[in-house]
Short mmCIF file of C-alpha atoms and ligand atoms in Angstrom, two decimals:
data_model
loop_
_atom_site.label_atom_id
_atom_site.label_comp_id
_atom_site.label_asym_id
_atom_site.label_seq_id
_atom_site.Cartn_x
_atom_site.Cartn_y
_atom_site.Cartn_z
CA UNK A 1402 -9.48 39.84 0.63
CA UNK A 1403 -10.34 36.38 1.77
CA UNK A 1404 -12.76 33.74 0.68
CA UNK A 1405 -14.39 31.64 3.35
CA UNK A 1406 -15.39 28.08 2.74
CA UNK A 1407 -17.63 25.64 4.46
CA UNK A 1408 -15.93 22.32 4.75
CA UNK A 1409 -17.39 18.86 5.30
CA UNK A 1410 -14.97 16.49 6.90
CA UNK A 1411 -15.44 12.79 7.36
CA UNK A 1412 -13.50 10.76 9.86
CA UNK A 1413 -12.75 7.24 8.74
CA UNK A 1414 -11.64 4.66 11.27
CA UNK A 1415 -9.97 1.41 10.42
CA UNK A 1416 -7.82 -1.22 12.03
CA UNK A 1417 -4.24 -1.63 11.03
CA UNK A 1418 -3.61 -4.99 12.66
CA UNK A 1419 -4.38 -4.37 16.32
CA UNK A 1420 -4.08 -0.60 16.14
CA UNK A 1421 -7.05 1.60 15.42
CA UNK A 1422 -6.23 4.27 12.89
CA UNK A 1423 -8.15 7.36 12.07
CA UNK A 1424 -7.98 9.44 8.97
CA UNK A 1425 -9.80 12.62 8.13
CA UNK A 1426 -11.19 12.88 4.65
CA UNK A 1427 -12.25 16.10 3.03
CA UNK A 1428 -15.67 15.31 1.66
CA UNK A 1429 -16.90 18.58 0.33
CA UNK A 1430 -16.05 22.26 0.12
CA UNK A 1431 -18.57 25.00 -0.45
CA UNK A 1432 -17.74 28.67 -0.86
CA UNK A 1433 -19.48 30.63 1.86
CA UNK A 1434 -18.48 34.22 1.49
CA UNK A 1435 -15.94 36.52 -0.01
CA UNK A 1436 -14.84 39.70 1.65
CA UNK A 1437 -13.17 42.14 -0.66
CA UNK A 1438 -12.72 45.78 -1.47
CA UNK A 1439 -15.32 46.43 -4.13
CA UNK A 1440 -13.58 47.42 -7.38
CA UNK A 1441 -16.56 49.61 -8.29
CA UNK A 1442 -17.26 51.61 -5.15
CA UNK A 1443 -14.20 50.91 -3.00
CA UNK A 1444 -16.16 49.73 0.03
CA UNK A 1445 -14.78 46.70 1.85
CA UNK A 1446 -17.66 44.31 2.26
CA UNK A 1447 -18.76 40.71 2.43
CA UNK A 1448 -19.97 40.15 -1.13
CA UNK A 1449 -23.11 38.19 -1.84
CA UNK A 1450 -22.43 35.03 -3.77
CA UNK A 1451 -24.85 34.95 -6.70
CA UNK A 1452 -23.50 32.00 -8.57
CA UNK A 1453 -20.83 29.40 -7.93
CA UNK A 1454 -19.19 27.04 -10.39
CA UNK A 1455 -16.80 24.36 -9.18
CA UNK A 1456 -13.73 23.83 -11.29
CA UNK A 1457 -12.22 20.39 -11.46
CA UNK A 1458 -9.77 19.23 -10.35
CA UNK A 1459 -9.17 20.44 -6.84
CA UNK A 1460 -11.17 22.99 -4.95
CA UNK A 1461 -11.29 25.98 -7.22
CA UNK A 1462 -14.42 27.99 -7.72
CA UNK A 1463 -15.67 30.63 -10.08
CA UNK A 1464 -17.74 33.05 -8.09
CA UNK A 1465 -20.05 35.69 -9.40
CA UNK A 1466 -20.69 38.05 -6.54
CA UNK A 1467 -22.43 41.33 -6.03
CA UNK A 1468 -21.51 44.20 -3.79
CA UNK A 1469 -24.04 44.91 -1.03
CA UNK A 1470 -23.18 48.59 -1.24
CA UNK A 1471 -23.32 49.45 -4.95
CA UNK A 1472 -25.02 46.27 -6.28
CA UNK A 1473 -22.46 45.92 -9.06
CA UNK A 1474 -21.18 42.50 -10.02
CA UNK A 1475 -17.72 41.13 -9.73
CA UNK A 1476 -16.14 37.91 -10.74
CA UNK A 1477 -13.68 36.08 -8.54
CA UNK A 1478 -11.89 32.83 -8.68
CA UNK A 1479 -11.25 31.38 -5.26
CA UNK A 1480 -9.30 28.38 -4.13
CA UNK A 1481 -9.61 26.31 -1.03
CA UNK A 1482 -6.49 24.59 0.05
CA UNK A 1483 -5.98 22.47 3.14
CA UNK A 1484 -2.43 23.07 3.68
CA UNK A 1485 0.26 25.39 2.43
CA UNK A 1486 3.68 23.87 3.13
CA UNK A 1487 5.33 27.30 2.74
CA UNK A 1488 3.08 28.99 5.23
CA UNK A 1489 2.58 25.91 7.34
CA UNK A 1490 -1.08 26.70 7.63
CA UNK A 1491 -4.42 26.32 5.98
CA UNK A 1492 -4.96 28.70 3.11
CA UNK A 1493 -7.79 29.91 1.02
CA UNK A 1494 -7.24 32.59 -1.48
CA UNK A 1495 -8.55 34.61 -4.35
CA UNK A 1496 -6.71 33.73 -7.54
CA UNK A 1497 -8.32 36.32 -9.76
CA UNK A 1498 -10.71 39.20 -9.44
CA UNK A 1499 -12.43 41.13 -12.18
CA UNK A 1500 -12.64 44.07 -12.55
CA UNK A 1501 -9.31 44.67 -10.94
CA UNK A 1502 -9.34 46.81 -7.88
CA UNK A 1503 -7.60 50.12 -8.30
CA UNK A 1504 -7.18 51.97 -5.07
CA UNK A 1505 -8.20 55.60 -5.36
CA UNK A 1506 -6.95 57.64 -2.48
CA UNK A 1507 -8.22 61.16 -2.83
CA UNK A 1508 -7.06 63.70 -0.26
CA UNK A 1509 -9.78 64.23 2.37
CA UNK A 1510 -9.63 68.00 1.80
CA UNK A 1511 -11.32 67.69 -1.62
CA UNK A 1512 -15.00 68.67 -1.19
CA UNK A 1513 -17.63 65.96 -1.59
CA UNK A 1514 -19.24 67.64 -4.60
CA UNK A 1515 -16.13 66.89 -6.68
CA UNK A 1516 -15.10 63.57 -5.19
CA UNK A 1517 -17.60 61.25 -6.89
CA UNK A 1518 -16.84 62.36 -10.45
CA UNK A 1519 -13.14 62.59 -9.72
CA UNK A 1520 -13.03 59.04 -8.39
CA UNK A 1521 -14.94 57.79 -11.38
CA UNK A 1522 -12.69 59.61 -13.83
CA UNK A 1523 -9.72 57.78 -12.32
CA UNK A 1524 -11.43 54.39 -12.23
CA UNK A 1525 -12.58 54.42 -15.86
CA UNK A 1526 -9.43 56.00 -17.29
CA UNK A 1527 -8.26 52.70 -18.83
CA UNK A 1528 -11.65 51.32 -19.87
CA UNK A 1529 -12.97 54.53 -21.37
CA UNK A 1530 -10.48 57.38 -21.76
CA UNK A 1531 -13.19 59.39 -23.55
CA UNK A 1532 -15.62 59.25 -20.65
CA UNK A 1533 -12.85 59.79 -18.14
CA UNK A 1534 -11.61 62.88 -19.99
CA UNK A 1535 -15.13 64.27 -20.22
CA UNK A 1536 -15.61 63.88 -16.46
CA UNK A 1537 -12.21 65.42 -15.74
CA UNK A 1538 -12.88 68.42 -17.99
CA UNK A 1539 -16.18 69.00 -16.26
CA UNK A 1540 -14.66 68.83 -12.76
CA UNK A 1541 -11.84 71.10 -13.84
CA UNK A 1542 -14.31 73.63 -15.19
CA UNK A 1543 -16.47 73.44 -12.06
CA UNK A 1544 -13.47 74.03 -9.81
CA UNK A 1545 -12.29 77.00 -11.89
CA UNK A 1546 -15.81 78.44 -11.84
CA UNK A 1547 -16.81 77.79 -8.26
CA UNK A 1548 -13.53 78.07 -6.39
CA UNK A 1549 -11.93 80.84 -8.43
CA UNK A 1550 -14.99 82.71 -9.65
CA UNK A 1551 -14.01 82.56 -13.33
CA UNK A 1552 -16.88 81.98 -15.71
CA UNK A 1553 -16.97 82.26 -19.49
CA UNK A 1554 -18.71 80.53 -22.35
CA UNK A 1555 -15.71 78.39 -23.16
CA UNK A 1556 -13.25 76.41 -21.10
CA UNK A 1557 -10.35 77.78 -23.14
CA UNK A 1558 -11.25 81.33 -22.05
CA UNK A 1559 -11.63 80.21 -18.45
CA UNK A 1560 -8.21 78.58 -18.60
CA UNK A 1561 -6.84 81.85 -19.97
CA UNK A 1562 -8.12 83.76 -16.97
CA UNK A 1563 -7.10 81.10 -14.50
CA UNK A 1564 -3.45 81.00 -15.59
CA UNK A 1565 -3.29 84.78 -15.28
CA UNK A 1566 -4.23 84.69 -11.59
CA UNK A 1567 -1.31 86.17 -9.65
CA UNK A 1568 -0.95 83.44 -7.02
CA UNK A 1569 -1.09 80.38 -9.30
CA UNK A 1570 2.31 78.66 -9.28
CA UNK A 1571 3.96 78.36 -12.68
CA UNK A 1572 4.00 74.54 -12.73
CA UNK A 1573 0.21 74.57 -12.36
CA UNK A 1574 -0.49 77.28 -14.88
CA UNK A 1575 1.68 75.51 -17.50
CA UNK A 1576 -0.07 72.21 -16.78
CA UNK A 1577 -3.56 73.74 -17.05
CA UNK A 1578 -2.54 75.68 -20.14
CA UNK A 1579 -1.35 72.48 -21.86
CA UNK A 1580 -4.84 70.95 -21.59
CA UNK A 1581 -5.88 72.93 -24.65
CA UNK A 1582 -2.96 71.69 -26.75
CA UNK A 1583 -3.00 68.10 -25.56
CA UNK A 1584 -6.76 67.93 -26.09
CA UNK A 1585 -6.42 69.68 -29.46
CA UNK A 1586 -9.31 72.01 -28.66
CA UNK A 1587 -9.07 73.56 -32.11
CA UNK A 1588 -10.13 70.28 -33.71
CA UNK A 1589 -12.69 69.41 -31.03
CA UNK A 1590 -14.73 72.53 -30.28
CA UNK A 1591 -17.14 70.59 -28.05
CA UNK A 1592 -14.41 69.98 -25.48
CA UNK A 1593 -14.28 73.71 -25.13
CA UNK A 1594 -17.94 74.70 -25.24
CA UNK A 1595 -19.55 71.63 -23.63
CA UNK A 1596 -16.92 70.22 -21.35
CA UNK A 1597 -18.82 67.15 -20.16
CA UNK A 1598 -19.51 65.94 -23.70
CA UNK A 1599 -18.00 62.55 -24.58
CA UNK A 1600 -15.80 63.11 -27.60
CA UNK A 1601 -12.67 61.51 -29.05
CA UNK A 1602 -9.54 61.93 -27.00
CA UNK A 1603 -5.98 62.47 -28.05
CA UNK A 1604 -3.36 59.93 -26.84
CA UNK A 1605 -2.50 60.59 -23.21
CA UNK A 1606 -5.22 63.21 -22.78
CA UNK A 1607 -7.25 61.38 -20.11
CA UNK A 1608 -4.10 60.72 -18.06
CA UNK A 1609 -2.99 64.31 -18.44
CA UNK A 1610 -6.31 65.67 -17.21
CA UNK A 1611 -6.11 63.48 -14.10
CA UNK A 1612 -2.57 64.70 -13.40
CA UNK A 1613 -3.70 68.30 -13.77
CA UNK A 1614 -6.72 67.74 -11.51
CA UNK A 1615 -4.39 66.29 -8.92
CA UNK A 1616 -2.23 69.43 -8.94
CA UNK A 1617 -5.22 71.74 -9.10
CA UNK A 1618 -6.92 70.07 -6.11
CA UNK A 1619 -3.67 70.24 -4.18
CA UNK A 1620 -3.47 73.95 -4.86
CA UNK A 1621 -7.16 74.73 -4.35
CA UNK A 1622 -8.00 72.51 -1.35
CA UNK A 1623 -5.12 70.61 0.23
CA UNK A 1624 -2.52 73.35 0.70
CA UNK A 1625 -4.94 76.03 2.01
CA UNK A 1626 -6.29 73.56 4.56
CA UNK A 1627 -2.78 72.62 5.69
CA UNK A 1628 -1.87 76.28 5.99
CA UNK A 1629 -5.00 76.98 8.01
CA UNK A 1630 -4.21 74.16 10.44
CA UNK A 1631 -0.62 75.30 10.82
CA UNK A 1632 -1.79 78.84 11.56
CA UNK A 1633 -4.27 77.60 14.14
CA UNK A 1634 -1.57 75.56 15.84
CA UNK A 1635 0.79 78.54 15.94
CA UNK A 1636 -1.93 80.83 17.24
CA UNK A 1637 -2.79 78.36 19.99
CA UNK A 1638 0.84 78.35 20.96
CA UNK A 1639 0.98 82.15 20.99
CA UNK A 1640 -2.16 82.23 23.11
CA UNK A 1641 -0.68 79.79 25.61
CA UNK A 1642 2.33 82.09 25.84
CA UNK A 1643 0.03 85.03 26.49
CA UNK A 1644 0.84 86.70 23.14
CA UNK A 1645 -1.57 88.15 20.57
CA UNK A 1646 -2.39 85.99 17.51
CA UNK A 1647 -0.65 86.42 14.14
CA UNK A 1648 -2.02 88.88 11.63
CA UNK A 1649 -3.82 86.98 8.88
ZN1 LIG B 1117 -19.45 48.23 -4.54
#
């Protein structure tokens, strides 16, 4: 993340007795661009500067920028500084950025159809736990339905079937099971019947759902893919040794 500035320098010459002296004066500084990881969409880009306000004293600027990728706005405060005695170099830096960037590193094995909502659920967790929880519940339900073929009228029933699956590890089934208690489904029937509905959340519910999604995605997508790659590697080895492949 670095702001770039356009700098006007003026060279003043004067005579100190017989000796000609030269000093460089910083006349003006203008913010030129700001490259940053967009806090909305996560793309690293040169932001467009929409509006610039100079803050006195010194060379500090309030910058309202927009992301060329998602068109959302961000606010940054940048500073131009000639010289940093600690670094022994010229420095320009971003002093503040809003909204804050939260890196979201989803495993590449998670299919695209879940990634967008999942990313958003993580990003808005603090600003709107209700909306985040609604997104998480919907993704959870979609994964249970599409990846495990379990479909009922209510999420609670689907969870019931899911935790009974023979190969689900106990840490995951307990975590998924707890969604109903932590979300107090009894008091909020909509969470159960219309999972994507935005309704009040219980304390810690949005965070819990994200944790559960993390474990569920690991179980449903990441581990099977790793296993598949390991098998392929072993089979290639067997083949190179002139042996038949493993039984699947
Ligand atoms: Zn963006």
